[in-house]
CSV table of N, CA and C in Angstrom, one decimal:
chain,number,residue,atom,x,y,z
F,1,MET,N,-31.5,-25.1,22.8
F,1,MET,CA,-30.1,-24.8,23.3
F,1,MET,C,-29.2,-24.5,22.1
F,2,GLU,N,-28.5,-23.4,22.2
F,2,GLU,CA,-27.6,-23.0,21.1
F,2,GLU,C,-26.4,-23.9,21.0
F,3,ALA,N,-26.0,-24.2,19.8
F,3,ALA,CA,-24.8,-24.9,19.6
F,3,ALA,C,-23.6,-24.1,20.0
F,4,GLU,N,-22.6,-24.7,20.5
F,4,GLU,CA,-21.4,-23.9,20.9
F,4,GLU,C,-20.6,-23.5,19.7
F,5,MET,N,-20.2,-22.2,19.7
F,5,MET,CA,-19.5,-21.7,18.5
F,5,MET,C,-18.0,-22.1,18.7
F,6,LYS,N,-17.5,-22.5,17.5
F,6,LYS,CA,-16.0,-22.8,17.5
F,6,LYS,C,-15.3,-21.7,16.8
F,7,LYS,N,-14.1,-21.5,17.1
F,7,LYS,CA,-13.3,-20.5,16.4
F,7,LYS,C,-12.3,-21.1,15.4
F,8,PHE,N,-12.1,-20.3,14.3
F,8,PHE,CA,-11.3,-20.8,13.2
F,8,PHE,C,-10.3,-19.7,12.8
F,9,LEU,N,-9.0,-20.1,12.6
F,9,LEU,CA,-8.0,-19.3,12.0
F,9,LEU,C,-8.2,-19.4,10.5
F,10,VAL,N,-8.4,-18.3,9.9
F,10,VAL,CA,-8.5,-18.3,8.4
F,10,VAL,C,-7.3,-17.7,7.8
F,11,LEU,N,-6.6,-18.4,6.9
F,11,LEU,CA,-5.4,-18.0,6.3
F,11,LEU,C,-5.7,-17.7,4.8
F,12,TYR,N,-5.4,-16.5,4.4
F,12,TYR,CA,-5.5,-16.2,3.0
F,12,TYR,C,-4.2,-16.4,2.3
F,13,LYS,N,-4.2,-17.1,1.2
F,13,LYS,CA,-2.9,-17.5,0.5
F,13,LYS,C,-3.0,-17.0,-0.9
F,14,SER,N,-1.8,-16.6,-1.4
F,14,SER,CA,-1.7,-16.2,-2.8
F,14,SER,C,-0.3,-16.4,-3.3
F,15,SER,N,-0.2,-16.7,-4.6
F,15,SER,CA,1.2,-16.8,-5.2
F,15,SER,C,1.8,-15.4,-5.3
F,16,THR,N,1.0,-14.3,-5.1
F,16,THR,CA,1.5,-12.9,-5.1
F,16,THR,C,1.5,-12.4,-3.7
F,17,PRO,N,2.7,-12.0,-3.2
F,17,PRO,CA,2.7,-11.4,-1.8
F,17,PRO,C,1.8,-10.2,-1.6
F,18,ALA,N,1.2,-10.1,-0.4
F,18,ALA,CA,0.3,-9.0,-0.1
F,18,ALA,C,1.0,-7.6,-0.4
F,19,SER,N,2.2,-7.5,0.0
F,19,SER,CA,2.9,-6.2,-0.2
F,19,SER,C,3.0,-5.9,-1.7
F,20,GLU,N,3.2,-6.9,-2.5
F,20,GLU,CA,3.3,-6.7,-3.9
F,20,GLU,C,1.9,-6.3,-4.5
F,21,MET,N,0.9,-7.0,-4.1
F,21,MET,CA,-0.5,-6.6,-4.5
F,21,MET,C,-0.8,-5.2,-4.2
F,22,MET,N,-0.5,-4.8,-2.9
F,22,MET,CA,-0.8,-3.4,-2.5
F,22,MET,C,0.0,-2.4,-3.3
F,23,ALA,N,1.3,-2.7,-3.5
F,23,ALA,CA,2.2,-1.7,-4.2
F,23,ALA,C,1.7,-1.5,-5.6
F,24,ARG,N,1.2,-2.6,-6.3
F,24,ARG,CA,0.8,-2.5,-7.7
F,24,ARG,C,-0.6,-2.0,-7.9
F,25,ALA,N,-1.4,-2.0,-6.9
F,25,ALA,CA,-2.8,-1.6,-7.0
F,25,ALA,C,-3.0,-0.1,-7.2
F,26,THR,N,-3.9,0.3,-8.1
F,26,THR,CA,-4.2,1.7,-8.2
F,26,THR,C,-5.1,2.1,-7.0
F,27,ALA,N,-5.3,3.4,-6.8
F,27,ALA,CA,-6.2,3.8,-5.8
F,27,ALA,C,-7.6,3.3,-6.0
F,28,GLU,N,-8.1,3.2,-7.3
F,28,GLU,CA,-9.4,2.7,-7.6
F,28,GLU,C,-9.5,1.2,-7.3
F,29,GLN,N,-8.4,0.5,-7.6
F,29,GLN,CA,-8.4,-1.0,-7.3
F,29,GLN,C,-8.4,-1.2,-5.8
F,30,MET,N,-7.7,-0.4,-5.1
F,30,MET,CA,-7.7,-0.5,-3.6
F,30,MET,C,-9.1,-0.2,-3.0
F,31,GLN,N,-9.7,0.8,-3.5
F,31,GLN,CA,-11.1,1.2,-3.1
F,31,GLN,C,-12.1,0.1,-3.4
F,32,SER,N,-12.0,-0.4,-4.6
F,32,SER,CA,-12.9,-1.5,-5.1
F,32,SER,C,-12.7,-2.7,-4.2
F,33,GLY,N,-11.4,-3.1,-3.9
F,33,GLY,CA,-11.1,-4.2,-3.1
F,33,GLY,C,-11.7,-4.1,-1.7
F,34,MET,N,-11.5,-2.9,-1.1
F,34,MET,CA,-12.1,-2.7,0.2
F,34,MET,C,-13.6,-2.7,0.2
F,35,GLU,N,-14.2,-2.2,-0.8
F,35,GLU,CA,-15.7,-2.3,-0.9
F,35,GLU,C,-16.1,-3.8,-1.0
F,36,ASP,N,-15.4,-4.6,-1.7
F,36,ASP,CA,-15.7,-6.0,-1.8
F,36,ASP,C,-15.6,-6.7,-0.4
F,37,TRP,N,-14.5,-6.3,0.3
F,37,TRP,CA,-14.3,-6.9,1.7
F,37,TRP,C,-15.4,-6.4,2.6
F,38,ASN,N,-15.7,-5.1,2.5
F,38,ASN,CA,-16.8,-4.6,3.4
F,38,ASN,C,-18.1,-5.3,3.2
F,39,ARG,N,-18.4,-5.5,1.9
F,39,ARG,CA,-19.7,-6.2,1.5
F,39,ARG,C,-19.7,-7.7,2.1
F,40,TRP,N,-18.5,-8.3,2.0
F,40,TRP,CA,-18.4,-9.7,2.6
F,40,TRP,C,-18.5,-9.6,4.1
F,41,ALA,N,-17.9,-8.7,4.7
F,41,ALA,CA,-17.9,-8.5,6.2
F,41,ALA,C,-19.3,-8.3,6.7
F,42,ALA,N,-20.1,-7.5,5.9
F,42,ALA,CA,-21.5,-7.3,6.3
F,42,ALA,C,-22.3,-8.6,6.3
F,43,ILE,N,-22.0,-9.4,5.4
F,43,ILE,CA,-22.7,-10.7,5.3
F,43,ILE,C,-22.3,-11.6,6.4
F,44,ALA,N,-21.0,-11.6,6.7
F,44,ALA,CA,-20.4,-12.5,7.7
F,44,ALA,C,-20.3,-11.9,9.1
F,45,THR,N,-20.9,-10.8,9.3
F,45,THR,CA,-20.7,-10.0,10.6
F,45,THR,C,-20.8,-10.9,11.8
F,46,ASN,N,-21.8,-11.8,11.9
F,46,ASN,CA,-22.0,-12.6,13.1
F,46,ASN,C,-20.9,-13.6,13.3
F,47,ALA,N,-20.1,-13.9,12.3
F,47,ALA,CA,-19.0,-14.9,12.4
F,47,ALA,C,-17.7,-14.3,12.6
F,48,ILE,N,-17.6,-13.0,12.4
F,48,ILE,CA,-16.2,-12.3,12.5
F,48,ILE,C,-15.9,-12.0,14.0
F,49,VAL,N,-14.7,-12.6,14.4
F,49,VAL,CA,-14.2,-12.4,15.7
F,49,VAL,C,-13.1,-11.3,15.5
F,50,ASP,N,-12.3,-11.4,14.5
F,50,ASP,CA,-11.2,-10.5,14.1
F,50,ASP,C,-11.1,-10.5,12.6
F,51,LEU,N,-11.5,-9.4,12.0
F,51,LEU,CA,-11.4,-9.3,10.5
F,51,LEU,C,-10.0,-9.6,10.0
F,52,GLY,N,-9.0,-9.2,10.8
F,52,GLY,CA,-7.6,-9.5,10.5
F,52,GLY,C,-7.0,-8.4,9.7
F,53,SER,N,-5.9,-8.8,8.9
F,53,SER,CA,-5.2,-7.8,8.1
F,53,SER,C,-4.3,-8.6,7.1
F,54,PRO,N,-3.7,-7.8,6.2
F,54,PRO,CA,-2.7,-8.5,5.3
F,54,PRO,C,-1.5,-8.7,6.2
F,55,VAL,N,-0.6,-9.7,5.8
F,55,VAL,CA,0.6,-9.9,6.5
F,55,VAL,C,1.8,-9.9,5.5
F,56,GLY,N,3.0,-9.7,6.1
F,56,GLY,CA,4.2,-9.6,5.3
F,56,GLY,C,5.1,-10.7,5.6
F,57,GLY,N,6.4,-10.3,5.8
F,57,GLY,CA,7.5,-11.2,6.0
F,57,GLY,C,7.2,-12.1,7.3
F,58,SER,N,7.8,-13.3,7.2
F,58,SER,CA,7.6,-14.2,8.4
F,58,SER,C,8.8,-15.0,8.5
F,59,GLY,N,8.9,-15.8,9.6
F,59,GLY,CA,10.0,-16.7,9.8
F,59,GLY,C,9.5,-17.9,10.6
F,60,THR,N,10.3,-19.0,10.5
F,60,THR,CA,10.0,-20.2,11.2
F,60,THR,C,11.2,-20.7,12.0
F,61,VAL,N,10.9,-21.1,13.3
F,61,VAL,CA,11.9,-21.6,14.2
F,61,VAL,C,11.6,-23.0,14.4
F,62,GLY,N,12.6,-23.9,14.3
F,62,GLY,CA,12.4,-25.3,14.6
F,62,GLY,C,13.5,-25.8,15.5
F,63,ALA,N,13.5,-27.0,15.9
F,63,ALA,CA,14.5,-27.6,16.8
F,63,ALA,C,15.9,-27.4,16.3
F,64,ALA,N,16.1,-27.6,15.0
F,64,ALA,CA,17.4,-27.5,14.4
F,64,ALA,C,17.5,-26.5,13.2
F,65,MET,N,16.6,-25.6,13.2
F,65,MET,CA,16.6,-24.7,12.0
F,65,MET,C,15.9,-23.3,12.3
F,66,VAL,N,16.3,-22.4,11.5
F,66,VAL,CA,15.5,-21.1,11.5
F,66,VAL,C,15.5,-20.8,10.0
F,67,THR,N,14.2,-20.6,9.5
F,67,THR,CA,14.1,-20.3,8.1
F,67,THR,C,13.1,-19.2,7.9
F,68,SER,N,13.0,-18.7,6.6
F,68,SER,CA,11.9,-17.7,6.3
F,68,SER,C,10.6,-18.5,6.3
F,69,GLY,N,9.5,-17.8,6.5
F,69,GLY,CA,8.2,-18.4,6.6
F,69,GLY,C,7.6,-18.7,5.3
F,70,ASP,N,6.3,-18.9,5.3
F,70,ASP,CA,5.5,-19.3,4.1
F,70,ASP,C,5.1,-18.0,3.4
F,71,PRO,N,5.8,-17.7,2.3
F,71,PRO,CA,5.5,-16.5,1.6
F,71,PRO,C,4.1,-16.4,0.9
F,72,GLU,N,3.4,-17.6,0.9
F,72,GLU,CA,2.1,-17.6,0.3
F,72,GLU,C,1.0,-17.1,1.2
F,73,ILE,N,1.3,-17.0,2.5
F,73,ILE,CA,0.3,-16.5,3.5
F,73,ILE,C,0.3,-15.0,3.4
F,74,THR,N,-0.9,-14.4,2.9
F,74,THR,CA,-0.9,-13.0,2.7
F,74,THR,C,-1.8,-12.3,3.7
F,75,GLY,N,-2.6,-13.0,4.5
F,75,GLY,CA,-3.4,-12.4,5.5
F,75,GLY,C,-4.1,-13.4,6.3
F,76,PHE,N,-4.9,-12.9,7.3
F,76,PHE,CA,-5.6,-13.8,8.2
F,76,PHE,C,-6.9,-13.1,8.7
F,77,SER,N,-7.8,-13.9,9.2
F,77,SER,CA,-9.0,-13.5,9.9
F,77,SER,C,-9.2,-14.6,11.0
F,78,ILE,N,-10.0,-14.2,12.0
F,78,ILE,CA,-10.5,-15.2,12.9
F,78,ILE,C,-12.0,-15.2,12.9
F,79,LEU,N,-12.6,-16.3,12.6
F,79,LEU,CA,-14.1,-16.5,12.5
F,79,LEU,C,-14.6,-17.4,13.5
F,80,GLN,N,-15.9,-17.4,13.8
F,80,GLN,CA,-16.5,-18.3,14.6
F,80,GLN,C,-17.8,-18.9,13.9
F,81,ALA,N,-18.1,-20.1,14.1
F,81,ALA,CA,-19.2,-20.8,13.6
F,81,ALA,C,-19.5,-22.1,14.3
F,82,GLU,N,-20.6,-22.7,14.0
F,82,GLU,CA,-20.9,-24.0,14.6
F,82,GLU,C,-20.0,-25.1,14.1
F,83,SER,N,-19.5,-25.0,12.9
F,83,SER,CA,-18.7,-26.1,12.3
F,83,SER,C,-17.8,-25.6,11.2
F,84,LEU,N,-16.8,-26.4,10.8
F,84,LEU,CA,-15.9,-26.1,9.7
F,84,LEU,C,-16.7,-25.9,8.4
F,85,ALA,N,-17.7,-26.7,8.2
F,85,ALA,CA,-18.6,-26.6,7.0
F,85,ALA,C,-19.2,-25.3,6.9
F,86,ALA,N,-19.7,-24.7,8.1
F,86,ALA,CA,-20.3,-23.4,8.1
F,86,ALA,C,-19.3,-22.3,7.7
F,87,VAL,N,-18.1,-22.4,8.2
F,87,VAL,CA,-17.1,-21.4,7.9
F,87,VAL,C,-16.8,-21.5,6.4
F,88,MET,N,-16.6,-22.7,5.9
F,88,MET,CA,-16.3,-22.9,4.5
F,88,MET,C,-17.4,-22.3,3.6
F,89,LYS,N,-18.6,-22.5,4.0
F,89,LYS,CA,-19.7,-21.9,3.2
F,89,LYS,C,-19.6,-20.4,3.2
F,90,LEU,N,-19.3,-19.8,4.3
F,90,LEU,CA,-19.1,-18.3,4.4
F,90,LEU,C,-18.0,-17.8,3.5
F,91,LEU,N,-17.0,-18.7,3.3
F,91,LEU,CA,-15.8,-18.3,2.5
F,91,LEU,C,-15.9,-18.5,1.0
F,92,GLU,N,-17.0,-19.2,0.6
F,92,GLU,CA,-17.1,-19.6,-0.8
F,92,GLU,C,-17.0,-18.4,-1.8
F,93,ASP,N,-17.6,-17.3,-1.4
F,93,ASP,CA,-17.6,-16.1,-2.3
F,93,ASP,C,-16.8,-15.0,-1.7
F,94,HIS,N,-15.7,-15.3,-1.0
F,94,HIS,CA,-14.9,-14.3,-0.3
F,94,HIS,C,-14.1,-13.6,-1.4
F,95,PRO,N,-13.9,-12.2,-1.2
F,95,PRO,CA,-13.2,-11.4,-2.2
F,95,PRO,C,-11.8,-11.8,-2.4
F,96,HIS,N,-11.2,-12.4,-1.4
F,96,HIS,CA,-9.7,-12.8,-1.6
F,96,HIS,C,-9.6,-13.7,-2.8
F,97,LEU,N,-10.6,-14.5,-3.1
F,97,LEU,CA,-10.5,-15.5,-4.2
F,97,LEU,C,-10.4,-14.8,-5.5
F,98,LYS,N,-10.7,-13.5,-5.6
F,98,LYS,CA,-10.6,-12.7,-6.8
F,98,LYS,C,-9.3,-11.9,-6.9
F,99,THR,N,-8.3,-12.1,-6.0
F,99,THR,CA,-7.1,-11.4,-6.0
F,99,THR,C,-6.1,-12.0,-7.0
F,100,PRO,N,-5.1,-11.2,-7.4
F,100,PRO,CA,-4.2,-11.7,-8.4
F,100,PRO,C,-3.4,-12.9,-7.9
F,101,GLY,N,-3.0,-13.7,-8.8
F,101,GLY,CA,-2.2,-14.9,-8.5
F,101,GLY,C,-3.1,-16.1,-8.2
F,102,ALA,N,-2.5,-17.2,-7.8
F,102,ALA,CA,-3.3,-18.4,-7.5
F,102,ALA,C,-3.7,-18.2,-6.0
F,103,SER,N,-5.0,-17.9,-5.8
F,103,SER,CA,-5.4,-17.5,-4.4
F,103,SER,C,-6.3,-18.7,-3.9
F,104,SER,N,-6.1,-18.9,-2.5
F,104,SER,CA,-6.9,-19.9,-1.8
F,104,SER,C,-7.1,-19.4,-0.4
F,105,ILE,N,-8.0,-20.1,0.3
F,105,ILE,CA,-8.3,-19.8,1.7
F,105,ILE,C,-8.3,-21.1,2.5
F,106,THR,N,-7.6,-21.1,3.6
F,106,THR,CA,-7.5,-22.3,4.5
F,106,THR,C,-8.2,-21.9,5.8
F,107,ALA,N,-9.1,-22.7,6.4
F,107,ALA,CA,-9.6,-22.5,7.7
F,107,ALA,C,-9.2,-23.6,8.6
F,108,ILE,N,-8.7,-23.2,9.8
F,108,ILE,CA,-8.2,-24.2,10.8
F,108,ILE,C,-8.9,-24.0,12.1
F,109,GLU,N,-9.5,-25.0,12.6
F,109,GLU,CA,-10.2,-24.9,13.9
F,109,GLU,C,-9.3,-24.8,15.1
F,110,PHE,N,-9.6,-23.9,16.0
F,110,PHE,CA,-8.9,-23.8,17.2
F,110,PHE,C,-9.4,-24.9,18.1
F,111,LEU,N,-8.5,-25.6,18.8
F,111,LEU,CA,-8.8,-26.6,19.7
F,111,LEU,C,-8.7,-26.1,21.1
F,112,PRO,N,-9.5,-26.6,22.1
F,112,PRO,CA,-9.3,-26.1,23.4
F,112,PRO,C,-8.0,-26.5,24.0
F,113,MET,N,-7.4,-25.6,24.8
F,113,MET,CA,-6.1,-25.9,25.4
F,113,MET,C,-6.4,-26.9,26.6
F,114,PRO,N,-5.7,-28.0,26.6
F,114,PRO,CA,-5.9,-29.0,27.7
F,114,PRO,C,-5.7,-28.3,29.1
F,115,GLY,N,-6.6,-28.6,30.0
F,115,GLY,CA,-6.4,-28.1,31.4
F,115,GLY,C,-7.0,-26.7,31.6
F,116,THR,N,-7.6,-26.1,30.6
F,116,THR,CA,-8.2,-24.8,30.7
F,116,THR,C,-9.7,-24.8,30.7
F,117,GLU,N,-10.3,-23.9,31.2
F,117,GLU,CA,-11.8,-23.8,31.2
F,117,GLU,C,-12.3,-23.5,29.8
F,118,PRO,N,-13.4,-24.0,29.4
F,118,PRO,CA,-13.9,-23.7,28.1
F,118,PRO,C,-14.4,-22.2,28.0
């Protein structure tokens, strides 16, 4: 019996905003970066639910506040795997880790919504 696949929100973070990275990149750098992403996507194809995209400005709403969002989040993907450890293994050589600035990747498991069918 196959293990149930879990879904994970993958957040790409960098000290350099995605819009700035794209504005500064030459056509050759953009092409090379996309080739790196496509190579990674080919390896991770069975895990990719949504390859995602770069993200820009954001905001946060709380009970007593409205603020700008986390400027370090530069993109997202949605992946599926049997475990968090399996997702982290897939992300070890991810091309985002080669982007300018202090780059990192965070994976967050989606939990089932109470009262809904699996």
